[in-house]
Short mmCIF file of C-alpha atoms in Angstrom, two decimals:
data_model
loop_
_atom_site.label_atom_id
_atom_site.label_comp_id
_atom_site.label_asym_id
_atom_site.label_seq_id
_atom_site.Cartn_x
_atom_site.Cartn_y
_atom_site.Cartn_z
CA MET A 205 -12.66 -22.28 -41.07
CA ASP A 206 -12.29 -22.78 -37.34
CA ALA A 207 -9.39 -21.57 -35.22
CA ASN A 208 -7.46 -24.83 -35.41
CA ASP A 209 -7.63 -25.07 -39.20
CA SER A 210 -6.25 -21.62 -39.59
CA ASP A 211 -3.47 -22.51 -37.13
CA LEU A 212 -2.62 -25.43 -39.37
CA GLU A 213 -2.53 -23.27 -42.44
CA LEU A 214 -0.24 -20.79 -40.70
CA ILE A 215 2.04 -23.58 -39.54
CA GLN A 216 2.31 -25.00 -43.03
CA ARG A 217 3.17 -21.59 -44.42
CA THR A 218 5.76 -21.09 -41.67
CA LYS A 219 7.35 -24.42 -42.54
CA ALA A 220 7.50 -23.24 -46.13
CA GLY A 221 9.50 -20.20 -44.97
CA ASP A 222 6.79 -17.59 -44.43
CA ALA A 223 7.88 -15.62 -41.35
CA GLN A 224 4.75 -13.47 -41.51
CA ALA A 225 2.63 -16.57 -40.88
CA PHE A 226 4.59 -17.28 -37.72
CA ASP A 227 4.19 -13.68 -36.66
CA THR A 228 0.40 -14.11 -36.86
CA LEU A 229 0.60 -17.29 -34.82
CA MET A 230 2.77 -15.59 -32.27
CA ARG A 231 0.42 -12.64 -31.85
CA ARG A 232 -2.45 -15.05 -31.47
CA TYR A 233 -0.84 -16.99 -28.61
CA ASN A 234 1.69 -14.80 -26.87
CA ARG A 235 -0.76 -13.62 -24.24
CA ARG A 236 -1.80 -17.17 -23.35
CA VAL A 237 1.77 -18.44 -23.20
CA TYR A 238 2.71 -15.47 -21.02
CA GLN A 239 -0.20 -16.23 -18.71
CA VAL A 240 0.84 -19.85 -18.23
CA ILE A 241 4.43 -18.89 -17.53
CA PHE A 242 3.38 -16.09 -15.20
CA GLY A 243 1.17 -18.55 -13.36
CA LEU A 244 4.33 -20.54 -12.60
CA THR A 245 6.85 -17.79 -11.96
CA HIS A 246 4.67 -14.87 -10.86
CA ASN A 247 7.38 -12.55 -12.08
CA HIS A 248 6.79 -10.35 -15.12
CA ALA A 249 10.42 -10.01 -16.15
CA ASP A 250 10.88 -13.78 -16.13
CA ALA A 251 7.57 -14.33 -17.89
CA GLU A 252 8.55 -11.89 -20.62
CA ASP A 253 11.94 -13.47 -21.24
CA LEU A 254 10.61 -17.00 -21.12
CA THR A 255 7.76 -16.13 -23.47
CA GLN A 256 10.22 -14.83 -26.03
CA GLU A 257 12.39 -17.88 -25.56
CA THR A 258 9.36 -20.12 -26.08
CA PHE A 259 8.53 -18.57 -29.43
CA ILE A 260 12.16 -18.60 -30.51
CA ARG A 261 12.32 -22.33 -29.83
CA ALA A 262 8.99 -22.87 -31.54
CA PHE A 263 10.18 -20.98 -34.61
CA GLU A 264 13.46 -22.89 -34.74
CA HIS A 265 11.75 -26.27 -34.38
CA ILE A 266 8.54 -25.65 -36.29
CA ARG A 267 9.49 -28.36 -38.78
CA SER A 268 9.33 -30.96 -36.02
CA PHE A 269 5.75 -30.04 -35.11
CA LYS A 270 3.36 -32.90 -35.87
CA GLU A 271 0.25 -31.53 -37.46
CA GLU A 272 -2.10 -34.07 -35.93
CA TYR A 273 -1.71 -32.28 -32.58
CA ARG A 274 -2.90 -28.86 -31.58
CA PHE A 275 -0.40 -26.06 -31.92
CA TYR A 276 -1.11 -24.45 -28.56
CA THR A 277 -0.50 -27.68 -26.58
CA TRP A 278 2.87 -28.03 -28.30
CA LEU A 279 3.60 -24.38 -27.53
CA TYR A 280 2.58 -24.75 -23.90
CA ARG A 281 4.77 -27.83 -23.61
CA ILE A 282 7.80 -25.81 -24.74
CA ALA A 283 6.86 -22.98 -22.37
CA VAL A 284 6.40 -25.30 -19.40
CA ASN A 285 9.68 -27.15 -20.00
CA LEU A 286 11.60 -23.90 -20.33
CA THR A 287 10.01 -22.50 -17.20
CA PHE A 288 10.70 -25.53 -15.07
CA THR A 289 14.28 -25.67 -16.30
CA TYR A 290 14.70 -22.00 -15.50
CA LEU A 291 13.16 -22.35 -12.03
CA LYS A 292 15.35 -25.34 -11.25
CA ARG A 293 18.49 -23.61 -12.46
CA SER A 294 17.86 -20.30 -10.78
CA ARG A 295 16.92 -21.94 -7.47
CA LEU A 296 14.86 -18.94 -6.59
CA GLY A 297 13.23 -20.72 -3.72
CA PRO A 298 10.38 -18.56 -2.42
CA GLN A 299 9.03 -16.65 -5.37
CA ILE A 300 8.99 -12.87 -5.34
CA LEU A 301 5.36 -12.04 -5.92
CA GLU A 302 4.46 -9.06 -8.02
CA HIS A 303 1.34 -7.42 -6.76
CA GLU A 304 -0.06 -4.05 -5.97
CA ASP A 305 1.09 -2.45 -2.79
CA CYS A 306 -2.27 -2.35 -1.06
CA THR A 307 -0.87 -0.52 1.96
CA ALA A 308 -0.09 2.47 -0.23
CA LEU A 309 -3.77 3.15 -0.81
CA GLU A 310 -5.37 5.59 1.57
CA VAL A 311 -8.98 5.16 2.58
CA ALA A 312 -10.43 8.48 1.47
CA ASP A 313 -14.01 7.42 1.04
CA ASP A 314 -16.21 4.35 0.86
CA ARG A 315 -15.02 3.46 -2.63
CA MET A 316 -11.43 3.32 -1.45
CA GLY A 317 -12.45 0.82 1.20
CA ALA A 318 -13.81 -1.47 -1.48
CA ILE A 319 -10.72 -1.00 -3.61
CA ASN A 320 -8.52 -1.92 -0.67
CA GLU A 321 -10.58 -5.02 -0.09
CA ASP A 322 -10.29 -6.06 -3.72
CA CYS A 323 -6.57 -5.49 -3.65
CA ASP A 324 -6.27 -7.52 -0.49
CA ARG A 325 -8.28 -10.39 -1.95
CA ARG A 326 -6.23 -10.42 -5.13
CA ARG A 327 -3.02 -10.53 -3.14
CA ASN A 328 -4.31 -13.42 -1.02
CA ILE A 329 -5.38 -15.34 -4.11
CA GLU A 330 -1.91 -14.84 -5.60
CA ARG A 331 -0.28 -15.98 -2.35
CA ALA A 332 -2.50 -19.03 -2.18
CA LEU A 333 -1.67 -19.93 -5.79
CA MET A 334 2.05 -19.49 -5.22
CA SER A 335 1.90 -21.63 -2.10
CA LEU A 336 0.96 -24.62 -4.24
CA PRO A 337 3.69 -26.91 -5.54
CA ALA A 338 4.64 -25.96 -9.09
CA ASP A 339 3.18 -29.08 -10.71
CA GLN A 340 -0.20 -28.58 -9.01
CA ARG A 341 -0.19 -24.89 -9.77
CA LEU A 342 0.50 -25.58 -13.44
CA VAL A 343 -2.38 -28.03 -13.76
CA LEU A 344 -4.74 -25.61 -12.03
CA VAL A 345 -3.72 -22.70 -14.29
CA LEU A 346 -4.09 -24.80 -17.43
CA ARG A 347 -7.53 -26.01 -16.38
CA THR A 348 -8.97 -22.85 -14.80
CA TYR A 349 -7.47 -20.10 -16.95
CA GLU A 350 -6.68 -21.86 -20.21
CA GLN A 351 -9.66 -24.26 -20.18
CA LEU A 352 -7.59 -27.18 -21.44
CA SER A 353 -9.05 -30.67 -21.24
CA TYR A 354 -7.48 -33.35 -19.04
CA GLU A 355 -5.97 -34.98 -22.10
CA GLU A 356 -4.44 -31.73 -23.31
CA ILE A 357 -3.06 -30.97 -19.85
CA ALA A 358 -1.54 -34.46 -19.73
CA ARG A 359 0.18 -33.82 -23.06
CA VAL A 360 1.51 -30.44 -21.96
CA THR A 361 2.83 -31.75 -18.65
CA GLY A 362 4.10 -35.03 -20.06
CA THR A 363 2.01 -37.11 -17.62
CA ASN A 364 -1.22 -39.12 -17.77
CA ILE A 365 -4.85 -38.20 -17.10
CA GLY A 366 -4.85 -39.89 -13.69
CA THR A 367 -1.95 -37.73 -12.53
CA VAL A 368 -3.64 -34.61 -13.88
CA MET A 369 -6.85 -35.39 -11.96
CA SER A 370 -4.97 -36.14 -8.78
CA ARG A 371 -2.95 -32.91 -8.93
CA LEU A 372 -6.03 -30.88 -9.75
CA PHE A 373 -7.96 -32.39 -6.86
CA ARG A 374 -5.19 -31.62 -4.37
CA ALA A 375 -4.68 -28.09 -5.69
CA ARG A 376 -8.37 -27.29 -5.37
CA ALA A 377 -8.56 -28.77 -1.87
CA LYS A 378 -5.65 -26.58 -0.71
CA LEU A 379 -7.11 -23.47 -2.27
CA ARG A 380 -10.50 -24.10 -0.70
CA THR A 381 -8.82 -24.14 2.69
CA ALA A 382 -6.58 -21.12 2.02
CA LEU A 383 -9.38 -19.00 0.57
CA ALA A 384 -12.24 -20.22 2.78
CA ARG A 385 -13.24 -16.74 3.97
CA TYR A 386 -13.76 -15.56 0.40
CA LEU A 387 -15.85 -18.60 -0.44
CA GLU A 388 -18.34 -18.21 2.39
CA GLY A 389 -21.55 -16.66 1.24
CA ARG A 390 -20.71 -16.86 -2.45
CA MET B 1132 -24.87 -44.89 -7.05
CA THR B 1133 -23.42 -44.23 -3.59
CA CYS B 1134 -21.89 -40.98 -2.40
CA LYS B 1135 -18.43 -42.60 -2.42
CA GLN B 1136 -18.79 -43.60 -6.07
CA ILE B 1137 -20.14 -40.16 -6.97
CA ALA B 1138 -17.37 -38.34 -5.04
CA GLN B 1139 -14.75 -39.91 -7.34
CA ARG B 1140 -16.59 -38.52 -10.37
CA LEU B 1141 -17.56 -35.12 -9.02
CA GLN B 1142 -14.44 -33.34 -10.26
CA GLN B 1143 -14.78 -34.85 -13.72
CA TYR B 1144 -18.45 -33.92 -13.74
CA PHE B 1145 -17.55 -30.38 -12.79
CA ASP B 1146 -14.90 -30.22 -15.53
CA ASP B 1147 -17.23 -31.75 -18.21
CA GLU B 1148 -14.97 -34.75 -18.60
CA LEU B 1149 -17.68 -37.43 -18.18
CA THR B 1150 -19.55 -39.20 -20.92
CA THR B 1151 -23.20 -38.30 -21.37
CA ALA B 1152 -24.40 -41.44 -19.61
CA GLU B 1153 -22.13 -40.89 -16.61
CA GLN B 1154 -23.20 -37.26 -16.43
CA ARG B 1155 -26.89 -38.25 -16.19
CA LEU B 1156 -26.11 -40.68 -13.37
CA VAL B 1157 -24.30 -38.01 -11.37
CA GLU B 1158 -27.01 -35.44 -11.91
CA THR B 1159 -29.63 -37.88 -10.69
CA HIS B 1160 -27.64 -38.45 -7.52
CA LEU B 1161 -27.01 -34.74 -6.99
CA SER B 1162 -30.70 -33.99 -7.09
CA GLU B 1163 -31.15 -36.36 -4.13
CA CYS B 1164 -27.95 -35.67 -2.12
CA PRO B 1165 -27.40 -32.18 -0.64
CA SER B 1166 -23.86 -32.90 0.57
CA CYS B 1167 -22.63 -33.95 -2.88
CA GLN B 1168 -24.43 -30.94 -4.36
CA GLN B 1169 -22.60 -28.74 -1.84
CA ALA B 1170 -19.26 -30.19 -2.92
CA VAL B 1171 -20.03 -29.22 -6.53
CA ASP B 1172 -21.15 -25.76 -5.39
CA GLU B 1173 -17.82 -25.24 -3.59
CA LEU B 1174 -15.93 -26.11 -6.74
CA ARG B 1175 -18.05 -23.62 -8.64
CA GLN B 1176 -17.41 -20.89 -6.05
CA LEU B 1177 -13.68 -21.50 -6.14
CA ARG B 1178 -13.61 -21.25 -9.90
CA SER B 1179 -15.55 -17.99 -9.96
CA LEU B 1180 -13.29 -16.56 -7.25
CA LEU B 1181 -10.14 -17.42 -9.22
CA MET B 1182 -11.59 -16.11 -12.46
CA ALA B 1183 -12.97 -12.89 -10.98
CA GLU B 1184 -9.64 -11.22 -11.79
CA PRO B 1185 -7.45 -12.04 -14.76
CA LEU B 1186 -4.19 -13.76 -13.90
CA VAL B 1187 -2.28 -11.21 -15.96
CA GLU B 1188 -3.40 -7.65 -16.50
CA ARG B 1189 -1.67 -5.84 -19.30
CA PRO B 1190 -2.86 -3.27 -21.83
CA ASP B 1191 -3.44 -4.49 -25.39
CA CYS B 1192 -0.50 -2.57 -26.79
CA TYR B 1193 1.81 -4.55 -24.48
CA TRP B 1194 1.14 -7.78 -26.40
CA SER B 1195 1.86 -6.27 -29.79
CA GLU B 1196 5.07 -4.73 -28.43
CA LEU B 1197 6.04 -8.11 -27.01
CA ALA B 1198 5.50 -9.64 -30.46
CA ASP B 1199 7.55 -6.87 -32.12
CA GLN B 1200 10.36 -7.45 -29.68
CA PHE B 1201 10.46 -11.13 -30.62
CA TRP B 1202 11.84 -10.36 -34.09
CA VAL B 1203 14.47 -8.02 -32.66
CA ILE B 1204 15.67 -10.77 -30.31
CA HIS B 1205 15.46 -13.39 -33.05
CA ASN B 1206 17.61 -11.29 -35.42
CA GLN B 1207 20.13 -10.57 -32.67
CA ARG B 1208 20.47 -14.27 -31.97
CA LYS B 1209 21.05 -15.01 -35.63
CA ARG B 1210 23.77 -12.37 -35.83
CA MET B 1211 25.38 -13.75 -32.69
CA GLN B 1212 25.37 -17.28 -34.10
CA ARG B 1213 27.04 -16.09 -37.27
CA ARG B 1214 29.76 -14.31 -35.29
CA LEU B 1215 30.46 -17.36 -33.15
CA THR B 1216 30.96 -19.62 -36.15
CA VAL B 1217 34.67 -19.93 -36.69
CA ARG B 1218 35.60 -20.83 -40.21
CA PRO B 1219 38.85 -22.74 -40.11
CA LEU B 1220 41.36 -22.38 -42.90
CA PRO B 1221 40.78 -25.31 -45.23
CA PHE B 1222 44.40 -26.35 -45.17
CA PHE B 1223 44.62 -26.51 -41.41
CA SER B 1224 41.32 -28.28 -41.06
CA THR B 1225 42.90 -31.48 -42.27
CA PRO B 1226 43.44 -33.64 -39.18
CA ARG B 1227 46.69 -35.06 -40.54
CA VAL B 1228 48.20 -31.62 -40.97
CA ILE B 1229 47.17 -30.62 -37.46
CA ALA B 1230 48.76 -33.79 -36.10
CA LEU B 1231 51.97 -33.11 -38.01
CA VAL B 1232 52.19 -29.53 -36.80
CA THR B 1233 51.56 -30.61 -33.19
CA ALA B 1234 54.22 -33.29 -33.46
CA ALA B 1235 56.69 -30.78 -34.93
CA VAL B 1236 56.04 -28.29 -32.12
CA LEU B 1237 56.51 -31.01 -29.49
CA PHE B 1238 59.71 -32.21 -31.12
CA ILE B 1239 61.13 -28.70 -31.23
CA SER B 1240 60.15 -28.04 -27.60
CA ILE B 1241 61.78 -31.27 -26.44
CA GLY B 1242 64.85 -30.38 -28.47
CA ILE B 1243 65.10 -26.94 -26.88
CA ILE B 1244 64.69 -28.36 -23.39
CA GLY B 1245 67.33 -30.99 -24.08
CA LEU B 1246 69.69 -28.38 -25.46
CA LYS B 1247 69.25 -26.19 -22.41
CA SER B 1248 70.07 -29.02 -20.05
CA VAL B 1249 73.25 -29.74 -22.04
CA VAL B 1250 74.28 -26.08 -22.02
CA THR B 1251 73.72 -25.63 -18.28
CA SER B 1252 75.85 -28.63 -17.45
CA VAL B 1253 78.95 -27.29 -19.26
CA PRO B 1254 82.01 -27.81 -17.00
CA SER B 1255 83.97 -24.88 -15.56
CA SER B 1256 86.97 -25.55 -17.76
CA HIS B 1257 85.12 -23.91 -20.61
CA PRO B 1258 85.60 -20.20 -21.04
CA ALA B 1259 83.13 -18.04 -19.15
CA PRO B 1260 80.09 -16.89 -21.21
CA LYS B 1261 80.19 -13.39 -22.61
CA THR B 1262 77.35 -12.22 -20.43
CA GLU B 1263 79.49 -12.62 -17.33
CA VAL B 1264 80.39 -9.12 -16.24
CA THR B 1265 81.77 -7.45 -13.18
CA PRO B 1266 79.44 -7.19 -10.24
CA LEU B 1267 79.12 -3.44 -10.64
CA GLU B 1268 78.19 -3.52 -14.35
CA LYS B 1269 75.85 -6.48 -14.64
CA PRO B 1270 72.85 -5.20 -12.71
CA GLU B 1271 72.73 -1.98 -14.70
CA ALA B 1272 73.03 -3.81 -18.01
CA VAL B 1273 70.23 -6.11 -16.94
CA LEU B 1274 68.13 -3.14 -15.88
CA ALA B 1275 68.67 -1.35 -19.17
CA GLU B 1276 67.75 -4.41 -21.18
CA ARG B 1277 64.66 -5.01 -19.14
CA GLU B 1278 63.51 -1.43 -19.47
CA LYS B 1279 63.81 -1.68 -23.21
CA ALA B 1280 61.90 -4.96 -23.32
CA VAL B 1281 59.13 -3.56 -21.11
CA SER B 1282 58.45 -0.68 -23.46
CA GLN B 1283 58.42 -3.06 -26.46
CA GLU B 1284 56.06 -5.47 -24.79
CA THR B 1285 53.78 -2.68 -23.59
CA LYS B 1286 53.31 -1.57 -27.18
CA THR B 1287 52.51 -5.14 -28.21
CA VAL B 1288 50.02 -5.54 -25.39
CA THR B 1289 48.37 -2.19 -26.09
CA ALA B 1290 48.05 -3.00 -29.78
CA HIS B 1291 46.48 -6.32 -28.90
CA ARG B 1292 44.02 -4.66 -26.54
CA ARG B 1293 42.63 -2.50 -29.35
CA THR B 1294 41.12 -5.54 -31.04
CA VAL B 1295 38.87 -6.32 -28.11
CA ARG B 1296 35.20 -5.88 -28.94
CA THR B 1297 33.61 -2.92 -27.23
CA ALA B 1298 30.55 -1.98 -29.27
CA GLU B 1299 27.01 -2.15 -27.94
CA PRO B 1300 26.46 -5.37 -26.12
CA GLY B 1301 24.81 -3.60 -23.19
CA TYR B 1302 27.70 -3.84 -20.79
CA VAL B 1303 31.22 -2.69 -20.22
CA VAL B 1304 33.82 -5.23 -19.29
CA GLU B 1305 36.72 -4.23 -17.11
CA GLU B 1306 39.68 -6.57 -17.29
CA PRO B 1307 42.58 -6.45 -14.89
CA ALA B 1308 44.42 -3.13 -15.33
CA GLU B 1309 47.55 -3.14 -17.42
CA LEU B 1310 50.62 -2.60 -15.35
CA ALA B 1311 52.62 0.57 -15.82
CA PRO B 1312 56.32 0.12 -16.41
CA GLN B 1313 58.49 0.93 -13.46
CA THR B 1314 60.39 4.11 -14.11
CA ASP B 1315 63.41 3.03 -12.18
CA GLY B 1316 63.88 0.08 -14.51
CA SER B 1317 63.49 -2.47 -11.76
CA SER B 1318 61.84 -5.73 -12.54
CA ALA B 1319 58.12 -6.11 -12.67
CA VAL B 1320 55.74 -6.06 -9.77
CA ALA B 1321 53.50 -9.05 -9.35
CA ARG B 1322 49.86 -8.08 -9.78
CA ARG B 1323 47.89 -11.18 -10.56
CA PHE B 1324 48.14 -14.91 -10.49
CA GLU B 1325 47.56 -17.42 -13.23
CA GLU B 1326 47.22 -21.08 -12.58
CA THR B 1327 49.13 -23.17 -15.00
CA ASP B 1328 48.94 -26.88 -15.16
CA SER B 1329 51.40 -27.80 -12.50
CA GLN B 1330 52.42 -24.72 -10.65
CA ARG B 1331 51.15 -21.41 -9.44
CA THR B 1332 53.28 -18.63 -10.85
CA VAL B 1333 53.21 -14.99 -9.99
CA VAL B 1334 52.82 -13.23 -13.28
CA SER B 1335 54.31 -9.83 -13.68
CA ARG B 1336 54.49 -7.42 -16.55
CA PRO B 1337 56.82 -8.23 -19.38
CA THR B 1338 60.52 -7.86 -19.06
CA ALA B 1339 63.57 -9.24 -20.78
CA ILE B 1340 65.12 -12.48 -19.68
CA PRO B 1341 68.78 -12.55 -20.59
CA THR B 1342 69.82 -16.02 -21.56
CA SER B 1343 73.26 -17.47 -21.21
CA SER B 1344 73.87 -16.96 -24.91
CA GLY B 1345 73.25 -13.25 -24.56
CA ASP B 1346 69.91 -13.18 -26.35
CA SER B 1347 67.06 -11.70 -24.45
CA ARG B 1348 63.63 -13.12 -24.58
CA ILE B 1349 60.66 -10.98 -23.88
CA GLY B 1350 58.29 -12.65 -21.61
CA MET B 1351 56.63 -12.62 -18.25
CA VAL B 1352 59.03 -13.00 -15.41
CA PRO B 1353 57.78 -14.60 -12.27
CA VAL B 1354 58.72 -12.54 -9.31
CA THR B 1355 59.46 -15.34 -6.89
CA PRO B 1356 60.77 -15.27 -3.34
CA PRO B 1357 64.43 -15.23 -4.36
CA PHE B 1358 63.86 -11.62 -5.39
CA HIS B 1359 61.99 -10.10 -2.56
CA GLY B 1360 58.97 -10.27 -0.33
CA THR B 1361 57.55 -6.79 -0.88
CA GLY B 1362 56.83 -7.07 -4.58
CA LYS B 1363 58.95 -4.15 -5.60
CA PRO B 1364 62.62 -4.93 -5.94
CA GLY B 1365 64.98 -2.09 -6.56
CA LYS B 1366 68.40 -2.10 -8.10
CA ALA B 1367 69.91 -3.20 -4.86
CA ASP B 1368 67.68 -6.27 -4.79
CA ILE B 1369 68.80 -7.35 -8.22
CA ALA B 1370 72.40 -6.80 -7.31
CA ARG B 1371 71.89 -8.80 -4.17
CA LYS B 1372 70.03 -11.62 -5.84
CA ILE B 1373 71.79 -14.85 -5.22
CA PRO B 1374 71.16 -18.37 -6.37
CA SER B 1375 69.56 -20.62 -3.79
CA PRO B 1376 71.90 -23.00 -2.01
CA LYS B 1377 70.30 -25.93 -3.84
CA SER B 1378 71.03 -24.52 -7.29
CA VAL B 1379 74.60 -23.76 -6.27
CA ALA B 1380 75.00 -27.30 -5.03
CA LYS B 1381 73.68 -28.66 -8.30
CA GLU B 1382 76.24 -26.76 -10.29
CA PRO B 1383 79.47 -27.25 -8.39
CA GLY B 1384 81.65 -26.39 -11.35
CA LYS B 1385 80.27 -22.91 -11.84
CA GLU B 1386 82.38 -20.16 -10.36
CA LYS B 1387 79.91 -17.51 -9.35
CA THR B 1388 80.06 -14.90 -6.72
CA PRO B 1389 76.93 -15.76 -4.79
CA ASP B 1390 76.37 -12.28 -3.47
CA LEU B 1391 76.56 -10.47 -6.76
CA GLN B 1392 75.70 -12.76 -9.69
CA PRO B 1393 72.11 -12.60 -10.88
CA ASP B 1394 70.51 -16.02 -10.79
CA ILE B 1395 69.90 -16.50 -14.46
CA SER B 1396 70.18 -20.23 -14.22
CA GLY B 1397 67.89 -20.49 -11.21
CA PRO B 1398 64.15 -19.84 -11.06
CA LEU B 1399 64.28 -17.24 -13.82
CA ALA B 1400 65.88 -19.38 -16.48
CA GLY B 1401 63.56 -21.17 -18.81
CA GLN B 1402 60.44 -19.77 -17.13
CA LYS B 1403 57.27 -20.11 -19.16
CA THR B 1404 55.80 -16.98 -20.68
CA ALA B 1405 52.09 -16.28 -20.57
CA LEU B 1406 49.79 -13.44 -21.50
CA SER B 1407 46.36 -13.17 -19.95
CA PRO B 1408 43.31 -14.29 -21.94
CA ARG B 1409 41.61 -11.48 -23.87
CA LEU B 1410 37.84 -11.12 -24.00
CA LEU B 1411 36.64 -11.18 -27.60
CA PHE B 1412 32.91 -11.53 -27.25
CA LEU B 1413 30.14 -11.53 -24.65
CA PRO B 1414 26.46 -12.16 -25.56
CA GLU B 1415 23.99 -9.29 -25.35
CA VAL B 1416 21.92 -8.47 -22.30
CA PRO B 1417 18.15 -8.30 -22.94
CA ASP B 1418 16.69 -4.80 -22.81
CA SER B 1419 14.34 -5.71 -19.99
CA ILE B 1420 17.31 -6.59 -17.80
CA ARG B 1421 19.22 -3.50 -18.88
CA LYS B 1422 16.28 -1.32 -17.94
CA LYS B 1423 15.94 -2.91 -14.56
CA TYR B 1424 19.60 -3.25 -13.57
CA ALA B 1425 21.38 -0.43 -15.39
CA GLY B 1426 24.60 0.44 -13.62
CA THR B 1427 24.88 -2.85 -11.71
CA GLN B 1428 28.38 -4.32 -11.64
CA VAL B 1429 28.92 -8.04 -11.28
CA PRO B 1430 32.41 -9.51 -10.80
CA VAL B 1431 32.81 -12.92 -12.43
CA ARG B 1432 35.70 -15.36 -12.45
CA VAL B 1433 36.01 -17.58 -15.52
CA ALA B 1434 38.20 -20.49 -16.56
CA VAL B 1435 39.27 -20.07 -20.18
CA GLU B 1436 40.23 -23.18 -22.11
CA PRO B 1437 42.91 -23.24 -24.80
CA ASP B 1438 40.24 -22.94 -27.48
CA GLY B 1439 38.99 -19.69 -25.95
CA LYS B 1440 35.77 -21.15 -24.57
CA VAL B 1441 34.74 -20.77 -20.98
CA SER B 1442 34.56 -24.04 -19.11
CA HIS B 1443 33.61 -22.64 -15.73
CA ALA B 1444 32.16 -19.38 -14.45
CA GLU B 1445 31.48 -18.31 -10.93
CA LEU B 1446 30.68 -15.11 -9.11
CA ALA B 1447 33.61 -13.33 -7.61
CA GLY B 1448 31.48 -11.36 -5.16
CA SER B 1449 28.66 -12.12 -2.78
CA SER B 1450 26.24 -9.18 -2.72
CA ILE B 1451 24.52 -9.70 -6.06
CA THR B 1452 20.80 -9.62 -6.87
CA PRO B 1453 19.72 -13.30 -7.07
CA GLU B 1454 17.62 -12.60 -10.15
CA LEU B 1455 20.70 -11.51 -12.09
CA VAL B 1456 22.93 -14.42 -11.15
CA PRO B 1457 21.77 -17.08 -13.66
CA MET B 1458 21.73 -14.61 -16.54
CA ILE B 1459 25.20 -13.20 -15.81
CA LEU B 1460 26.72 -16.67 -15.37
CA ASP B 1461 25.04 -17.81 -18.58
CA LEU B 1462 26.50 -14.81 -20.42
CA ALA B 1463 29.93 -15.52 -18.96
CA ARG B 1464 29.78 -19.18 -20.02
CA ARG B 1465 28.91 -18.17 -23.57
CA ALA B 1466 31.74 -15.64 -23.74
CA ARG B 1467 34.70 -16.14 -26.03
CA PHE B 1468 38.31 -15.25 -25.26
CA ALA B 1469 41.60 -15.22 -27.04
CA PRO B 1470 43.40 -17.69 -24.78
CA ALA B 1471 46.56 -17.08 -22.81
CA PHE B 1472 49.74 -18.35 -24.37
CA ALA B 1473 52.81 -20.02 -22.98
CA ASP B 1474 55.67 -21.33 -25.08
CA GLY B 1475 53.69 -20.52 -28.15
CA ARG B 1476 50.79 -22.73 -27.12
CA PRO B 1477 47.40 -21.76 -25.72
CA ARG B 1478 46.94 -22.62 -22.08
CA ARG B 1479 44.03 -23.00 -19.72
CA THR B 1480 43.87 -20.00 -17.40
CA THR B 1481 41.49 -18.23 -15.07
CA THR B 1482 40.75 -14.56 -15.13
CA ALA B 1483 38.35 -12.15 -13.51
CA ILE B 1484 36.10 -9.71 -15.35
CA THR B 1485 33.57 -7.18 -14.08
CA VAL B 1486 30.39 -6.93 -16.11
CA ARG B 1487 28.68 -3.58 -15.80
CA ILE B 1488 25.14 -3.45 -17.22
CA ARG B 1489 24.45 -0.37 -19.28
CA PRO B 1490 21.01 1.20 -19.71
CA PRO B 1491 19.12 0.40 -22.94
CA LYS B 1492 20.27 2.21 -26.06
CA THR B 1493 17.40 4.76 -26.09
CA GLU B 1494 18.25 5.87 -22.56
CA GLN B 1495 21.94 6.31 -23.18
CA ASP B 1496 23.49 9.60 -24.11
#
């Protein structure tokens, strides 16, 4: 039984009223949903709340899930819609990035120098990601971190494959420019 | 294939989105074209850079706790939905009955208004009403009646306040402070404003309104300019209160001593009574927010409809954490109030509340 078949079995049991089945599904996917939402908001408090909201909606509307599709694309679609609605409503504007405070680290020995560098690189990668428009960032996260196919990304974002490819191309081009110094010599 | 044709397919090739035949064509070209090969290498480098660190780093126990918390939130929501469901009395749910009752109330109100206008236009040949007293006696009688009415109304208001929900939503709500009765028996001091449909009235604490028939009605007396400008009239002010020249002109037959007769027939007569809306319910604040913003106070102004729902909410202050704003406004919009009343009917009013976020239950004493 592969992963998708067991998802289907769990969904059918949830539709029949088995809350434990949904709990299993939720534990299976909550990290991935959180990751997608965090990729958009870059705020842990928001990601936590929106993740819970996603699963609450999924649980309430599980009967409307069409079993010919994959569960996680449906789940991601709920998560993405909720996140975009939240971002639009809150009008946060520039996102508040959550990252380590690299300046707090003191260079005590050679290892600390490397740690500082890693911290710096991570922060720059986060900044570069957050500088992308939300729709491009979403497509990049779904492709790079979630390994979704173009067709699955199109379903999650409610667009077509051409749009997905175009957004992915532009996102990668911007990141290549922003992170050029880390790409040299790799 | 040319470099231009290959360039359009490079991303798909990199993402394994090409058919097998297309893939072979691209690979053949790449083996002969260093610049196209370099483009693919750059994509590969970018991917390995992005994936070198996980996007989210959390310990394993975090995910199981997140899953556990889901059921807590889910159960809370279910409880909240059950509380918000109002079960109407079967009898009064019939639309015809509601229409009949509304028509009866309207008819009675129109009748009362009509009766009042007839009574106030009684010519001076009729004997003076019993409430007409000497200038020295009337103010004290009025004061005594009002003092009595204030204490009665205060008890009613206090009893009503006890029904307000206070248990465990994660916040404390401070409504406008109840006004203390004036010990000197003078009329009420204006403290807050309520917008009614057509006029802006200064609402004071309850006091008695003597009518021309001698009955006193307990209600909210607007403290309008004819009384004073300071907000705190004393006995002398009441004694001095005179009808405006316009009202005297409208009632030429009435023999009143302008300097000494309280203006019962003027702005005070027939004034609408209104209590403020009472908060019944406010949704719970998530624990994550309570942890982060414990102790924060957010003033909010809400418009409460006659059915107790909030139609509009806005911040009443400016220095508020932006992250909190949507959540607090959402909570305020989902709040439920017992509406303000005037003439026995619920009215649309605005009120201000201050939401103070309490720490999560485990951190509280």
